[in-house]
Amino acid sequence: MTAKFITIEGIEGAGKSTQLTFIERFLSEKGKDVTVTREPGGTDLGEQIRSLLLTPTSTPMAVDTELLLMFAARAEHVQQLIKPALANNTWVISDRFTDATFAYQGGGRGIDQQRISQLADWTLSGLKPDLTFVFDLPVEMGQQRVLKRNQGIDRFEQEKVDFFEKIRACYLDRAEADPKRIKVIDASQSIEDIQIQLSSILQLLV
Ligand code: TMP
């Protein structure tokens, strides 16, 4: 069977990293070659762009700049890492991908979805995740988890509840429109319950 492309999404504090490790282990145990990556980032240049995007700025970044930097990092990621890996029969798990742009820059910043689709058509040339998990939880709960992490707060994490409510709603709308690809996981459940759900979905793919 050919390698698959899996993406992980959700608002801040949804517990993506823990589950990503679980998914990687699940696939490796099934004998798959797996590469784990992230957006923005995943390549040398992409990680430099990530740092531009996440570092708080003294004057607000223009929303179009933010959008274009996301896609610049993504173009690099798709061409240098994701497509070559899949062509080499290596499964790719990415911590975020284009759904995040629709949710954050579309839902959160208010950029027209049509404009994002145009950039996606241009830079992805048809690449689409085979499966996307959206880890969903109430915004306040996510924010509490972020604060508990006790790390610095990045440029996105500085945003207010309202911004994340719009993002959450956008993820849920996208899942409703494409339920075959996008699976919503209730991230307020116990880690064990989440992993039982993940296993049963992944089982259908391997
Ligand atoms: P992370 O904290 O999950 O690593 O993601 C980095 C931040 O970048 C997160 O706040 C979401 C944001 N982001 C976007 O706004 N648009 C995108 O397209 C991607 C991939 C991430």
Coordinates of C-alpha atoms and ligand atoms in Angstrom, one line a residue:
M1 CA 0.0 0.0 0.0
T2 CA 1.3 3.5 -0.7
A3 CA 2.4 5.8 2.0
K4 CA -0.1 8.2 3.5
F5 CA 0.0 11.9 4.5
I6 CA -1.6 12.6 7.9
T7 CA -2.0 16.0 9.5
I8 CA -2.7 17.1 13.1
E9 CA -4.6 20.3 13.8
G10 CA -6.2 22.1 16.7
I11 CA -6.1 25.3 18.7
E12 CA -3.3 25.9 21.2
G13 CA -3.2 23.6 24.1
A14 CA -5.1 20.8 22.4
G15 CA -2.4 18.2 23.2
K16 CA -1.2 17.7 19.6
S17 CA 2.3 16.7 20.6
T18 CA 1.4 13.8 22.9
Q19 CA -0.9 12.4 20.3
L20 CA 1.5 12.9 17.5
T21 CA 4.0 10.7 19.3
F22 CA 1.3 8.1 19.7
I23 CA 0.4 8.1 16.0
E24 CA 4.1 7.8 15.0
R25 CA 4.5 4.8 17.3
F26 CA 1.3 3.2 16.1
L27 CA 2.4 3.4 12.5
S28 CA 6.0 2.3 13.2
E29 CA 4.7 -0.7 15.0
K30 CA 2.7 -1.6 11.8
G31 CA 6.0 -1.6 10.0
K32 CA 5.7 1.8 8.2
D33 CA 8.5 4.1 7.6
V34 CA 7.4 7.4 9.2
T35 CA 8.6 11.0 9.1
V36 CA 7.3 13.5 11.6
T37 CA 7.4 17.2 10.7
R38 CA 5.7 20.4 11.4
E39 CA 4.3 23.7 10.0
P40 CA 5.4 26.4 9.8
G41 CA 8.8 24.7 9.6
G42 CA 10.0 21.2 8.7
T43 CA 12.9 22.4 6.5
D44 CA 15.9 24.6 7.4
L45 CA 14.4 27.5 5.5
G46 CA 10.9 26.7 6.8
E47 CA 12.2 26.8 10.4
Q48 CA 13.7 30.3 9.8
I49 CA 10.4 31.4 8.5
R50 CA 8.7 29.9 11.5
S51 CA 10.9 32.0 13.7
L52 CA 9.8 35.2 11.8
L53 CA 6.2 34.2 12.2
L54 CA 6.2 33.3 15.9
T55 CA 8.5 35.9 17.4
P56 CA 6.4 38.8 18.8
T57 CA 6.9 42.0 16.8
S58 CA 6.8 45.6 18.1
T59 CA 4.4 46.6 15.3
P60 CA 1.7 44.1 14.2
M61 CA 2.6 42.0 11.1
A62 CA 0.3 42.7 8.2
V63 CA -2.1 39.8 7.7
D64 CA -1.1 39.3 4.1
T65 CA 2.6 39.1 5.1
E66 CA 1.6 36.4 7.6
L67 CA -0.4 34.5 5.0
L68 CA 2.4 34.6 2.4
L69 CA 5.1 33.6 4.9
M70 CA 2.9 30.6 5.8
F71 CA 2.7 29.6 2.2
A72 CA 6.4 30.3 1.5
A73 CA 7.3 27.9 4.3
R74 CA 4.8 25.4 3.0
A75 CA 6.0 25.5 -0.6
E76 CA 9.5 24.7 0.7
H77 CA 8.1 21.9 2.9
V78 CA 6.0 20.3 0.2
Q79 CA 8.7 20.4 -2.4
Q80 CA 11.7 19.5 -0.3
L81 CA 10.3 17.1 2.3
I82 CA 6.7 15.9 2.0
K83 CA 6.5 15.0 -1.7
P84 CA 9.9 13.3 -1.8
A85 CA 9.1 11.3 1.4
L86 CA 5.8 10.1 0.0
A87 CA 7.4 9.2 -3.3
N88 CA 9.9 7.1 -1.2
N89 CA 7.0 5.3 0.4
T90 CA 7.6 7.0 3.8
W91 CA 4.5 8.1 5.7
V92 CA 4.4 11.7 6.7
I93 CA 2.8 13.1 9.8
S94 CA 2.7 16.9 9.9
D95 CA 1.9 18.9 13.0
R96 CA -0.4 21.3 11.1
F97 CA -0.8 22.0 7.4
T98 CA -3.1 24.0 5.1
D99 CA -6.2 23.5 7.3
A100 CA -4.4 25.7 9.8
T101 CA -4.2 28.5 7.3
F102 CA -7.9 28.4 6.6
A103 CA -8.5 28.4 10.4
Y104 CA -6.0 30.9 11.6
Q105 CA -5.5 33.3 8.7
G106 CA -9.0 32.7 7.3
G107 CA -11.2 32.3 10.4
G108 CA -8.9 34.1 12.8
R109 CA -7.6 37.0 10.7
G110 CA -10.5 37.3 8.4
I111 CA -8.7 36.7 5.1
D112 CA -11.0 35.6 2.3
Q113 CA -11.1 31.8 2.0
Q114 CA -11.0 32.1 -1.8
R115 CA -7.7 33.8 -1.6
I116 CA -6.2 31.0 0.6
S117 CA -7.6 28.4 -1.8
Q118 CA -5.8 30.1 -4.7
L119 CA -2.5 30.0 -2.9
A120 CA -3.1 26.4 -2.0
D121 CA -3.9 25.5 -5.6
W122 CA -0.7 27.2 -6.7
T123 CA 1.8 25.8 -4.1
L124 CA 0.5 22.3 -3.4
S125 CA -0.3 21.1 -6.9
G126 CA -2.9 18.8 -5.7
L127 CA -1.3 17.5 -2.5
K128 CA -3.9 16.9 0.1
P129 CA -3.7 15.0 3.5
D130 CA -5.2 11.5 3.4
L131 CA -6.3 12.0 7.0
T132 CA -6.5 15.0 9.3
F133 CA -7.2 14.9 13.1
V134 CA -8.6 18.0 14.6
F135 CA -8.1 18.0 18.4
D136 CA -11.0 20.0 19.6
L137 CA -11.5 21.5 23.1
P138 CA -13.0 24.7 24.6
V139 CA -10.7 27.7 24.1
E140 CA -10.4 28.5 27.8
M141 CA -9.2 25.0 28.5
G142 CA -6.6 25.2 25.8
Q143 CA -5.4 28.5 27.1
Q144 CA -5.0 27.2 30.7
R145 CA -2.9 24.3 29.3
V146 CA -0.7 26.7 27.4
L147 CA -0.1 28.8 30.6
K148 CA 0.8 25.7 32.6
R149 CA 3.5 24.8 30.1
N150 CA 5.4 27.7 31.5
Q151 CA 7.2 28.5 28.3
G152 CA 7.3 31.9 26.6
I153 CA 4.1 33.0 24.8
D154 CA 4.5 33.3 21.0
R155 CA 3.0 35.8 18.7
F156 CA -0.2 33.7 18.1
E157 CA -0.6 32.7 21.8
Q158 CA -0.7 36.4 22.7
E159 CA -4.1 36.6 20.9
K160 CA -7.4 36.9 22.8
V161 CA -10.1 34.3 23.3
D162 CA -12.2 35.6 20.5
F163 CA -9.5 34.9 17.9
F164 CA -9.3 31.3 19.0
E165 CA -13.1 30.9 19.1
K166 CA -13.1 31.8 15.4
I167 CA -10.3 29.4 14.7
R168 CA -12.1 26.6 16.5
A169 CA -15.3 27.3 14.7
C170 CA -13.5 27.2 11.3
Y171 CA -11.9 23.9 12.1
L172 CA -15.3 22.4 13.0
D173 CA -16.9 23.8 9.8
R174 CA -14.2 22.3 7.7
A175 CA -14.6 18.9 9.4
E176 CA -18.3 19.1 8.8
A177 CA -17.7 19.8 5.1
D178 CA -15.2 17.0 4.7
P179 CA -16.0 14.3 7.3
K180 CA -14.3 11.6 5.4
R181 CA -10.8 13.2 5.7
I182 CA -11.2 15.3 8.8
K183 CA -11.8 13.6 12.1
V184 CA -12.7 15.7 15.1
I185 CA -11.3 14.2 18.4
D186 CA -12.6 15.6 21.7
A187 CA -9.3 16.6 23.3
S188 CA -10.9 17.1 26.7
Q189 CA -11.1 13.3 27.1
S190 CA -8.5 11.3 28.9
I191 CA -5.3 10.5 26.9
E192 CA -6.2 6.8 26.9
D193 CA -9.7 7.4 25.5
I194 CA -8.3 9.6 22.8
Q195 CA -5.8 7.0 21.9
I196 CA -8.4 4.3 21.6
Q197 CA -10.2 6.5 19.1
L198 CA -7.1 7.3 17.2
S199 CA -6.2 3.6 16.9
S200 CA -9.6 2.7 15.5
I201 CA -9.3 5.4 12.8
L202 CA -5.7 4.7 11.9
Q203 CA -6.5 0.9 11.7
L204 CA -8.6 1.7 8.6
L205 CA -5.7 3.3 6.9
V206 CA -2.8 0.9 7.4
Ligands
TMP1 P1 2.3 25.3 16.9 O1 2.3 26.2 18.1 O2 1.2 24.3 16.9 O3 3.6 24.7 16.6 O4 1.9 26.2 15.6 C1 2.5 27.4 15.4 C2 1.5 28.6 15.3 O5 1.4 28.9 13.9 C3 0.2 28.3 15.8 O6 -0.2 29.3 16.7 C4 -0.7 28.2 14.6 C5 0.0 29.1 13.6 N1 -0.2 28.7 12.2 C6 -1.0 29.6 11.4 O7 -1.5 30.6 11.9 N2 -1.2 29.2 10.1 C7 -0.7 28.1 9.6 O8 -0.9 27.9 8.4 C8 0.1 27.2 10.4 C9 0.7 26.0 9.8 C10 0.3 27.6 11.7

